[in-house]
PDB file of C-alpha atoms (C1' of nucleotides) in Angstrom:
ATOM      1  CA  UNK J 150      47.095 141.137 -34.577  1.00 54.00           C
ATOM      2  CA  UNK J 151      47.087 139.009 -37.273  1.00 49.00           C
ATOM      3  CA  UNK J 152      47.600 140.064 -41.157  1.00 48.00           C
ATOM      4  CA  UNK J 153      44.779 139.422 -42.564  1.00 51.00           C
ATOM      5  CA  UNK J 154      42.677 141.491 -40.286  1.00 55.00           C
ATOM      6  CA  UNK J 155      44.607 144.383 -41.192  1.00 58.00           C
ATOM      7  CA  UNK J 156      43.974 143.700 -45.135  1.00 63.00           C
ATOM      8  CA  UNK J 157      40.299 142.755 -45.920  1.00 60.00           C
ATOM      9  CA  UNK J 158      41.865 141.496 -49.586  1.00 66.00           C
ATOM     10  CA  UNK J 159      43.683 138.681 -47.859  1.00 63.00           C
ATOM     11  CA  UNK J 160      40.906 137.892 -44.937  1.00 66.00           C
ATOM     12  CA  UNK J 161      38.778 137.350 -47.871  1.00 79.00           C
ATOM     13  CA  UNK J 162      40.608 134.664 -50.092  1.00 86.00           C
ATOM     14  CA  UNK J 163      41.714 132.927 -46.367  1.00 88.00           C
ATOM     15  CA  UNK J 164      37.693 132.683 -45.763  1.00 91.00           C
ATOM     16  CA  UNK J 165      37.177 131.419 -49.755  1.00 94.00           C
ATOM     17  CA  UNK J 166      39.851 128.942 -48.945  1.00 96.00           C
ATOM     18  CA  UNK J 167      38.305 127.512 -45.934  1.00 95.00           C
ATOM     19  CA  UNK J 168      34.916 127.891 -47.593  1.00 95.00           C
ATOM     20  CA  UNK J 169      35.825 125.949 -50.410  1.00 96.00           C
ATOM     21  CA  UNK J 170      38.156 123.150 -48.700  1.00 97.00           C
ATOM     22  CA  UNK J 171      35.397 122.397 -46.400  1.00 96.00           C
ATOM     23  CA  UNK J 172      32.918 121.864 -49.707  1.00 96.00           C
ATOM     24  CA  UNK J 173      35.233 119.683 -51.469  1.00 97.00           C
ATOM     25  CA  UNK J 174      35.880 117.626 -48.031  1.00 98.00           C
ATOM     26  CA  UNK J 175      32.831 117.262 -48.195  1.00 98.00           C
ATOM     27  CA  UNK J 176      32.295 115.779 -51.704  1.00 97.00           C
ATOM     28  CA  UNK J 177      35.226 113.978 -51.880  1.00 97.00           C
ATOM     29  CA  UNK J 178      34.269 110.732 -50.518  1.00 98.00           C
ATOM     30  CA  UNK J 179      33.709 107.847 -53.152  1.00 97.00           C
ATOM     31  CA  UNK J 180      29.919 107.115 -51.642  1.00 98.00           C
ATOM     32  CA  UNK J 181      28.989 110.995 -51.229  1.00 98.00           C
ATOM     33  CA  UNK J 182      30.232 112.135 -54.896  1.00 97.00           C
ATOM     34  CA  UNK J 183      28.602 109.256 -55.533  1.00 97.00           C
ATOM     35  CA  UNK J 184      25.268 110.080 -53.790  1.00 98.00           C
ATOM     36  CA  UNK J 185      25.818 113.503 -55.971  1.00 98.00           C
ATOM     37  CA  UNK J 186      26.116 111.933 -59.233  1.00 96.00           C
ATOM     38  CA  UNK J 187      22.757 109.552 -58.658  1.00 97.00           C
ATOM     39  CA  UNK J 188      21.116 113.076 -57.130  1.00 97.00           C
ATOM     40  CA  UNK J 189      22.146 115.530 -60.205  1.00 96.00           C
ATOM     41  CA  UNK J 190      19.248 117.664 -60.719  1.00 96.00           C
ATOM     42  CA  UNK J 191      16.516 115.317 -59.526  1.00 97.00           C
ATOM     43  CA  UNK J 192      15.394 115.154 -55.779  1.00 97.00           C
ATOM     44  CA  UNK J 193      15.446 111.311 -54.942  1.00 98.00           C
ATOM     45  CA  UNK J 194      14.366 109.500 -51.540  1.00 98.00           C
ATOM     46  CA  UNK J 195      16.641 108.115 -49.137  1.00 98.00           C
ATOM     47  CA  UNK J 196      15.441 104.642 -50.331  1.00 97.00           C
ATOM     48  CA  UNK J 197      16.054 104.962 -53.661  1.00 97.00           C
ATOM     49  CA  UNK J 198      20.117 106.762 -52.998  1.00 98.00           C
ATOM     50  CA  UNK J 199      20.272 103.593 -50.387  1.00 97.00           C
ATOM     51  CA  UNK J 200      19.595 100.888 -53.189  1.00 96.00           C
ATOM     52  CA  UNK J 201      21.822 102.523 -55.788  1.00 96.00           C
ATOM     53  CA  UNK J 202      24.995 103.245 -53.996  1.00 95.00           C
ATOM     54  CA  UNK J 203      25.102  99.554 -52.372  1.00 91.00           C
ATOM     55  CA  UNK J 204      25.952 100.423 -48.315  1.00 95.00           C
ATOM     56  CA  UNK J 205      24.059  99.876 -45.423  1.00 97.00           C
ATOM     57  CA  UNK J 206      20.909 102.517 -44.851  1.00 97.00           C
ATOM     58  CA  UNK J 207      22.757 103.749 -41.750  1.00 98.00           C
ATOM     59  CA  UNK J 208      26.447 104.357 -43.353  1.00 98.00           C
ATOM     60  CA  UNK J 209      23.763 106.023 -46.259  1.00 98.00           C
ATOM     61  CA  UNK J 210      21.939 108.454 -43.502  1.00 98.00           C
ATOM     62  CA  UNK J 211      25.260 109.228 -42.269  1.00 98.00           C
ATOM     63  CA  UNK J 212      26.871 110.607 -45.394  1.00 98.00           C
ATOM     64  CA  UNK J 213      23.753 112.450 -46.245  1.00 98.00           C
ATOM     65  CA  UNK J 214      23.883 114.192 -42.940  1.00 98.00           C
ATOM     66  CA  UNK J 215      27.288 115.629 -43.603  1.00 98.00           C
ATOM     67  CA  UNK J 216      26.427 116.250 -47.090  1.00 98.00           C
ATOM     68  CA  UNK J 217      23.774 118.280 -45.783  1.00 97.00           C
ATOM     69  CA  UNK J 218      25.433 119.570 -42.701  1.00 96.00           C
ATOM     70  CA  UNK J 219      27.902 121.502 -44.581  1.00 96.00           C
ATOM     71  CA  UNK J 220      25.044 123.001 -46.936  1.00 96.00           C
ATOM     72  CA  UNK J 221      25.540 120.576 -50.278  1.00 97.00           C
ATOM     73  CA  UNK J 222      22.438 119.074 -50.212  1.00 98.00           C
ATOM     74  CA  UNK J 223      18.670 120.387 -48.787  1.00 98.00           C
ATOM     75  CA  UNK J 224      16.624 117.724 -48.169  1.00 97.00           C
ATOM     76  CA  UNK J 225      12.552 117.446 -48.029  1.00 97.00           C
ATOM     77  CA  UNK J 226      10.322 115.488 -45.543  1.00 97.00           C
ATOM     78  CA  UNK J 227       7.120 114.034 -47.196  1.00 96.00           C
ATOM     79  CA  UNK J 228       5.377 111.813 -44.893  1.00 94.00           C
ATOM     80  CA  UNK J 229       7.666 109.056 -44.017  1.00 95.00           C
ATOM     81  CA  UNK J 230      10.089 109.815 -46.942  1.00 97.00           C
ATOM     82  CA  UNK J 231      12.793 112.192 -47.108  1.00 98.00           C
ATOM     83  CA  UNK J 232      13.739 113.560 -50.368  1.00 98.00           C
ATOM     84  CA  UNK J 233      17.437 114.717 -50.901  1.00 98.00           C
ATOM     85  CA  UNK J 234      18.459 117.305 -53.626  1.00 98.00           C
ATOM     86  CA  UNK J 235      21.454 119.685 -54.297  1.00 97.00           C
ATOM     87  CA  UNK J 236      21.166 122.377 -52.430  1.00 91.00           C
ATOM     88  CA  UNK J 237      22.063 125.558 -54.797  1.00 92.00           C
ATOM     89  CA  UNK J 238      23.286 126.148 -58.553  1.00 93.00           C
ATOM     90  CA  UNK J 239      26.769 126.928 -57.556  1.00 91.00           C
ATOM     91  CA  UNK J 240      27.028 123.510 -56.192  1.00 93.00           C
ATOM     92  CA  UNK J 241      25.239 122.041 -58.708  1.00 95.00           C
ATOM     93  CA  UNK J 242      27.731 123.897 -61.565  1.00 93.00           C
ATOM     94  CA  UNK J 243      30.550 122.342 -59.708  1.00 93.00           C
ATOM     95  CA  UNK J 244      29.372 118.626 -59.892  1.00 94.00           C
ATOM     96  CA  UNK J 245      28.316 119.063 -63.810  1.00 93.00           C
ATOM     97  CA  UNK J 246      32.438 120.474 -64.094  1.00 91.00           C
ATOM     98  CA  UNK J 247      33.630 117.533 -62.057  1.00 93.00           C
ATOM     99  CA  UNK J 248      32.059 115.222 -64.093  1.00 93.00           C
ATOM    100  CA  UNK J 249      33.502 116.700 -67.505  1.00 90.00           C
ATOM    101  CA  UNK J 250      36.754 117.000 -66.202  1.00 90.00           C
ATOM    102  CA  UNK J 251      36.587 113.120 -64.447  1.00 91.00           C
ATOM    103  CA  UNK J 252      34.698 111.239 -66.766  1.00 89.00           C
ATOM    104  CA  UNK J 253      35.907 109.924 -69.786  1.00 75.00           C
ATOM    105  CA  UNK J 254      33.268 111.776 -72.342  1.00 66.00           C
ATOM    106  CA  UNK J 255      32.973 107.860 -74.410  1.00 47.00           C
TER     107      UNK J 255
ATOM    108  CA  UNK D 178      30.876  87.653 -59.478  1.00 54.00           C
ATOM    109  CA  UNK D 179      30.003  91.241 -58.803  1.00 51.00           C
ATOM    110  CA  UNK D 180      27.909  93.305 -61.337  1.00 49.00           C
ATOM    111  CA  UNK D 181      30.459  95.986 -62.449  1.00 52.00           C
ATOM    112  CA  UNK D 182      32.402  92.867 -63.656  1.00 55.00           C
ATOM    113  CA  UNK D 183      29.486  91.943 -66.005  1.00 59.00           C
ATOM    114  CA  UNK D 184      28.344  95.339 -67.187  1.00 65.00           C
ATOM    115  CA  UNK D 185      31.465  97.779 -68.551  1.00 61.00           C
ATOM    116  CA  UNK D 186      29.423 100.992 -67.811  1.00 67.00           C
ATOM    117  CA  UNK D 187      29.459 100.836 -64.032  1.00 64.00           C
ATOM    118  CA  UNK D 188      32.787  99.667 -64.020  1.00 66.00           C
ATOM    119  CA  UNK D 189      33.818 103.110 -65.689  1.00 79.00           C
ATOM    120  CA  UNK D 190      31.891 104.991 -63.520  1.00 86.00           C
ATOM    121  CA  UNK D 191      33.016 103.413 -60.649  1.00 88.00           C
ATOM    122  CA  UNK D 192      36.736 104.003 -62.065  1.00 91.00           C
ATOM    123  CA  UNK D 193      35.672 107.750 -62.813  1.00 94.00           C
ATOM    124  CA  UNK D 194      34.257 107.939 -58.778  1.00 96.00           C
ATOM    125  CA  UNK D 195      37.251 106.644 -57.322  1.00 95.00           C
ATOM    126  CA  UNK D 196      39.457 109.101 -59.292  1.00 94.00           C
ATOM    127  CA  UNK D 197      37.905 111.630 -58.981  1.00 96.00           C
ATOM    128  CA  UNK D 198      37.434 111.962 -55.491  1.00 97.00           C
ATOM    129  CA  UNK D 199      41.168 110.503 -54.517  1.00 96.00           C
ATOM    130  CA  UNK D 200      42.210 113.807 -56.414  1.00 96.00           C
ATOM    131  CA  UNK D 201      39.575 115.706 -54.668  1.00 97.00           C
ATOM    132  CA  UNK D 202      40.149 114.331 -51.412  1.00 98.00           C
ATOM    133  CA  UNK D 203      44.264 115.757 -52.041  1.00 97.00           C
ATOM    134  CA  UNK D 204      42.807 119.228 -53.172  1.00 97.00           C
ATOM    135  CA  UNK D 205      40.482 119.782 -50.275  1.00 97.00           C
ATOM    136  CA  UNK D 206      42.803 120.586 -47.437  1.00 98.00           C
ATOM    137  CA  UNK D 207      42.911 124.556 -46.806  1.00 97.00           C
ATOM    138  CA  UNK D 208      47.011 124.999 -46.763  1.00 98.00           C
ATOM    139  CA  UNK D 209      47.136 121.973 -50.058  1.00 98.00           C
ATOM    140  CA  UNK D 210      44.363 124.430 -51.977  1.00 98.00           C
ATOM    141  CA  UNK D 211      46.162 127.608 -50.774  1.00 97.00           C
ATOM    142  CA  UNK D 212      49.302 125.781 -52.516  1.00 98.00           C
ATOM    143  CA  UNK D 213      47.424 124.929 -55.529  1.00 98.00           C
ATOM    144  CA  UNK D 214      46.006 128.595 -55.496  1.00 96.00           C
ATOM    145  CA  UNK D 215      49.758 130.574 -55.391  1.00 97.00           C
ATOM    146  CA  UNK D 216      50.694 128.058 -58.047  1.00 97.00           C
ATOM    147  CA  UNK D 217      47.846 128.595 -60.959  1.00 96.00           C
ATOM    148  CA  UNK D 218      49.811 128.164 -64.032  1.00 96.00           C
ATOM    149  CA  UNK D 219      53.119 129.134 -62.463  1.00 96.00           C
ATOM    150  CA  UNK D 220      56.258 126.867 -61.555  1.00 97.00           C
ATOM    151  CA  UNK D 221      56.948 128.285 -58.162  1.00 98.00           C
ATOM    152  CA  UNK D 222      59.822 126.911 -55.796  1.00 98.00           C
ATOM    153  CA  UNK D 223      59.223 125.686 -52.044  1.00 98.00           C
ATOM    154  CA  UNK D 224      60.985 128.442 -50.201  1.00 96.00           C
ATOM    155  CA  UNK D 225      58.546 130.569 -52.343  1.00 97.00           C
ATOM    156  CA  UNK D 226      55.461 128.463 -51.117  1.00 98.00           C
ATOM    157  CA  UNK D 227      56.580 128.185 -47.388  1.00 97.00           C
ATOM    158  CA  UNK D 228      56.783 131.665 -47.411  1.00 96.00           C
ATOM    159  CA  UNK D 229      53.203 132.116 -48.926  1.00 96.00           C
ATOM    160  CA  UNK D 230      51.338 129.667 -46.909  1.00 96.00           C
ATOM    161  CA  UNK D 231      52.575 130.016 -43.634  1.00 91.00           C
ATOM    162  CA  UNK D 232      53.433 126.431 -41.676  1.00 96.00           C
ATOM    163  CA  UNK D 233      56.638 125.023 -41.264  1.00 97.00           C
ATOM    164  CA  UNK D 234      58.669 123.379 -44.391  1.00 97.00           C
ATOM    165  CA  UNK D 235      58.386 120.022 -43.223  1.00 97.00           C
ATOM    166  CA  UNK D 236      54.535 120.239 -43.192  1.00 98.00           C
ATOM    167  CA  UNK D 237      54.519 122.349 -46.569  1.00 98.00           C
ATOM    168  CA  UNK D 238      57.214 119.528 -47.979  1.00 98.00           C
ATOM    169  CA  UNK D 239      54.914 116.435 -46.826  1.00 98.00           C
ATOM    170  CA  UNK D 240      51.380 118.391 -48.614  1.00 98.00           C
ATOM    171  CA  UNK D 241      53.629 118.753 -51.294  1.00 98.00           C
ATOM    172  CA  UNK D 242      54.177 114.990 -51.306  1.00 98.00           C
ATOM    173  CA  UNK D 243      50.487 113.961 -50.924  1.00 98.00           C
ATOM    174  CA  UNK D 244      49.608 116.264 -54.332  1.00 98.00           C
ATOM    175  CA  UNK D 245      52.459 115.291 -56.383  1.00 97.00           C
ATOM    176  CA  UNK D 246      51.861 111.180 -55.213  1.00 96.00           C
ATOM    177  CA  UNK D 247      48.262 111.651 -56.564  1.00 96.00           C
ATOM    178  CA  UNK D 248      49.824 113.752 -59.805  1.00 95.00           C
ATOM    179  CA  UNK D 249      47.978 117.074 -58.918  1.00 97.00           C
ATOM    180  CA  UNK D 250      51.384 118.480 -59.168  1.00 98.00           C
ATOM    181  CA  UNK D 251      54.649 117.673 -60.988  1.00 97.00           C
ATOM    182  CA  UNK D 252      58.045 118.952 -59.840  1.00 97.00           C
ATOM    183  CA  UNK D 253      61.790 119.557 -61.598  1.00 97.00           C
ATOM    184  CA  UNK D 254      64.682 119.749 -59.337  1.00 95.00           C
ATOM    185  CA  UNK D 255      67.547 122.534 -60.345  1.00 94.00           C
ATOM    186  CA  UNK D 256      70.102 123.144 -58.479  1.00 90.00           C
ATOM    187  CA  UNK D 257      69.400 123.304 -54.415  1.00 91.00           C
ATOM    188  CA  UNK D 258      66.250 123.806 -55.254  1.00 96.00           C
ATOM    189  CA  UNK D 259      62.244 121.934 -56.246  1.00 98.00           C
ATOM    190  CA  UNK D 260      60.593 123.941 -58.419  1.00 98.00           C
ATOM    191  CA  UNK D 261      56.627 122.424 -58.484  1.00 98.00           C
ATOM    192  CA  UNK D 262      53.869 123.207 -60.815  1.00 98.00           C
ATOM    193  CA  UNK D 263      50.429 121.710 -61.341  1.00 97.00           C
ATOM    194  CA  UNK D 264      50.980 118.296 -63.503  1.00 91.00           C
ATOM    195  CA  UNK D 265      48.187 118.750 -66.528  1.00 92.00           C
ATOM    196  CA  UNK D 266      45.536 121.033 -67.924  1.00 93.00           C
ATOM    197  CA  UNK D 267      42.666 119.142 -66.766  1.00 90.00           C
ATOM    198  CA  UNK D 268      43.218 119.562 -63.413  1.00 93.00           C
ATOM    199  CA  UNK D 269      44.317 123.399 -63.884  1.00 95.00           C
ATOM    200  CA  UNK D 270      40.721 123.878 -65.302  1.00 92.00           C
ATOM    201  CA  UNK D 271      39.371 122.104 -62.655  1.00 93.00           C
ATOM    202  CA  UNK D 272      41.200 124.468 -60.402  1.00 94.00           C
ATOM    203  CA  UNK D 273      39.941 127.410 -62.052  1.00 93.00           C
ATOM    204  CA  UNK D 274      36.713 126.403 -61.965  1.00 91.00           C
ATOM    205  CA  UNK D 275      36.763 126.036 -58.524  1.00 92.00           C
ATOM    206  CA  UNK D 276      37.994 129.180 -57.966  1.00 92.00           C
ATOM    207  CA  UNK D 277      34.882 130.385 -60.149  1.00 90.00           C
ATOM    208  CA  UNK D 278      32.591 128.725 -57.958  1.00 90.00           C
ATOM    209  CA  UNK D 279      34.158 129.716 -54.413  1.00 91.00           C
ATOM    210  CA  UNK D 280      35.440 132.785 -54.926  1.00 89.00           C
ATOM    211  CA  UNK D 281      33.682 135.864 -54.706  1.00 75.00           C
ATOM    212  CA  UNK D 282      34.257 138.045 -57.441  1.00 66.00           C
ATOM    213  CA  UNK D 283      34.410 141.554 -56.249  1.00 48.00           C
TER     214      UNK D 283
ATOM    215  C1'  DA Z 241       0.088  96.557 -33.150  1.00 59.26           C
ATOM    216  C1'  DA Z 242       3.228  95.614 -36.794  1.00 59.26           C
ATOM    217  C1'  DC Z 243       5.826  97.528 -40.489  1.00 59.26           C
ATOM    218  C1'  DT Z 244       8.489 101.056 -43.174  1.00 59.26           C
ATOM    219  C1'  DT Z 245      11.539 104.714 -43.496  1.00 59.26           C
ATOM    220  C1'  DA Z 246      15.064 107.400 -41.791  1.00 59.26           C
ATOM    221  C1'  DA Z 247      18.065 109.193 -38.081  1.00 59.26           C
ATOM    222  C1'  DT Z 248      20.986 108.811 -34.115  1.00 59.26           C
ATOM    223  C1'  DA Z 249      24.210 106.816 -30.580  1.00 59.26           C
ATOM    224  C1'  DA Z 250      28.026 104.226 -29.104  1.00 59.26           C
ATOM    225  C1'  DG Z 251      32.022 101.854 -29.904  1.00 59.26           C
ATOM    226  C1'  DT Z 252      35.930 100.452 -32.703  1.00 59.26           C
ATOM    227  C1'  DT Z 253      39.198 100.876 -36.241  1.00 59.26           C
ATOM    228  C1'  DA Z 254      41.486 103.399 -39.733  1.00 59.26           C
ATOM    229  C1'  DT Z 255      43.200 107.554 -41.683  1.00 59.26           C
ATOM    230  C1'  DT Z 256      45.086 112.067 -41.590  1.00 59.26           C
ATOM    231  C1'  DA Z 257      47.576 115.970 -39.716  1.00 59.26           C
ATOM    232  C1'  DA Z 258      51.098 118.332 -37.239  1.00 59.26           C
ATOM    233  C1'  DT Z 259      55.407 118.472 -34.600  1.00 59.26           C
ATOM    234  C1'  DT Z 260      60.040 117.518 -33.821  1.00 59.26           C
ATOM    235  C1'  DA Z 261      64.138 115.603 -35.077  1.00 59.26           C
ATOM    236  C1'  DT Z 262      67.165 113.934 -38.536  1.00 59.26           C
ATOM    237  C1'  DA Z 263      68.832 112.870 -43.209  1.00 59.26           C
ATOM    238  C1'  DT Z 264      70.065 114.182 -47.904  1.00 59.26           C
ATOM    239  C1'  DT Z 265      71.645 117.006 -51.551  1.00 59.26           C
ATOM    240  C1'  DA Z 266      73.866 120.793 -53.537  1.00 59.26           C
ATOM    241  C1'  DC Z 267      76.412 124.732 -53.164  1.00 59.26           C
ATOM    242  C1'  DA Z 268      80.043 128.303 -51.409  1.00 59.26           C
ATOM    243  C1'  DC Z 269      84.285 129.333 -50.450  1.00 59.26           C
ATOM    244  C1'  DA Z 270      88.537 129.253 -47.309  1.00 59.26           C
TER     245       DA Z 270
ATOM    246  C1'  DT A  18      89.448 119.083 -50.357  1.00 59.26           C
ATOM    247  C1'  DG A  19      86.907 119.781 -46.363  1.00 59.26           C
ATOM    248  C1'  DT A  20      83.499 122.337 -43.709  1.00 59.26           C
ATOM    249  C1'  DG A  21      79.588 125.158 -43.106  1.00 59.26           C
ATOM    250  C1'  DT A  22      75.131 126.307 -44.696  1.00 59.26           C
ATOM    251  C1'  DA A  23      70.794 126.445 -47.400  1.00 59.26           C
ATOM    252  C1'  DA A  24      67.038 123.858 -49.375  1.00 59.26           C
ATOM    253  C1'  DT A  25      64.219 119.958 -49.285  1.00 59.26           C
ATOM    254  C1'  DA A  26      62.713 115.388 -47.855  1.00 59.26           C
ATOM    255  C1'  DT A  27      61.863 111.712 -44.657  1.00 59.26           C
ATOM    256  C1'  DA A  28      60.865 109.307 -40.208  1.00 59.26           C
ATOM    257  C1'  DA A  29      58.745 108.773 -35.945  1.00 59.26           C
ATOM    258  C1'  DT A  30      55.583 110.121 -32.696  1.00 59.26           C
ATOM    259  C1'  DT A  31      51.388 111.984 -31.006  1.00 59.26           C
ATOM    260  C1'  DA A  32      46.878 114.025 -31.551  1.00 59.26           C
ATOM    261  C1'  DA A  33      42.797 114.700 -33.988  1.00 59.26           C
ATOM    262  C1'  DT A  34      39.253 113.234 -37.386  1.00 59.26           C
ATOM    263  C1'  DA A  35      36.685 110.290 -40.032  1.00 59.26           C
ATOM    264  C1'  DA A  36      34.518 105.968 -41.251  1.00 59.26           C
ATOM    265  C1'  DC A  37      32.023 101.812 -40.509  1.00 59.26           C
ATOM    266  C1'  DT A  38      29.226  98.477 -37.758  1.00 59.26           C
ATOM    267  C1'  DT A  39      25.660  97.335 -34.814  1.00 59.26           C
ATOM    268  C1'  DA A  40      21.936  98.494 -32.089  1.00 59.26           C
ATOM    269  C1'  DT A  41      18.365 101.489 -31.051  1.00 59.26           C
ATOM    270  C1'  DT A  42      15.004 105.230 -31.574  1.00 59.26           C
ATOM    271  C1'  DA A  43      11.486 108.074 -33.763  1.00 59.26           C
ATOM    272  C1'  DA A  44       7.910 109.060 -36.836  1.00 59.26           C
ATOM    273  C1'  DG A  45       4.613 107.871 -40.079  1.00 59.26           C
ATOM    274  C1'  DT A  46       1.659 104.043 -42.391  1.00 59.26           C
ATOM    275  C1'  DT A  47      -1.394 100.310 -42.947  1.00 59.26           C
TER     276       DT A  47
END
DNA sequence: AACTTAATAAGTTATTAATTATATTACACA
DNA sequence: TGTGTAATATAATTAATAACTTATTAAGTT
């Protein structure tokens, strides 16, 4: 038996840790925080992320997928489109923080 | 020529990206964020943080490396023993923060 | 039918992680 | 002083993941 099963304190900041390192993973690639910063609030089509962030549709589709995969981003289907957006607040919090804490506030 | 040479804007934001997520990218393993967790604003020794964590002191001594080669963390030597701490404020809000976001606050 | 938009598959290369063994540094104390 | 021991770092190897490219597929439009 391991510890943490026997203290429900510890199981619980293990399963934050893991919850939260696999989020961050997640983010921390320069072309999918950068996908998040053209996103923000707004809900944008695949097309338009594709033409700002300068790779190949493909490489694109494939970030988005883990993006969304590991619940950052929700995306919408609307006819032949697919609109991205970030998924929840929490996330969204997180991003706006990132940003004050990485960009230079010019 | 490429554009972010002509326009100064998307240079800094491109600066800001790739900053930003080389530090994320060394915060979002599980045992490097369980490090930065037992830290917070404490100076802590690596006997202390082996014995926190839970891998072997080579692997704790070569995460160790990877956060203190991006300057997530600073360390002072005294005596036998490395005493590490996180480097600057910024990124000890940016840890709190994160610990905001992820962890539930019972 | 041809075209647009997006996703998936397969293959290759690059990066990261963990293990084991060894080196380095500082101390303790006979 | 020399030897053992504790604390930490480094090196080398192997194993696992992740990323990118190219080609193809699927679905929806015109």
């Amino acid at each position: 038996m391991n510890i943490a099963a026997m203290n429900p304190e510890l199981m619980t900041q293990e399963e934050d840790i893991e919850r939260a390192s696999r989020s961050l993973k997640a983010m921390s690639h320069p072309l999918r925080l950068k996908i998040l910063c053209i996103l923000g609030d707004r809900e944008v089509s695949v097309q338009e992320i594709v033409d700002n962030v300068g790779t190949s549709q493909s490489n694109i589709s494939q970030h988005l997928a883990i993006l969304r995969d590991k619940g950052i981003l929700a995306s919408r289907k609307d006819a032949n489109r697919v609109y991205y957006r970030v998924g929840d607040a929490r996330t969204l919090r997180l991003i706006g923080m990132m940003q004050e804490v990485f960009c230079r506030s010019s």
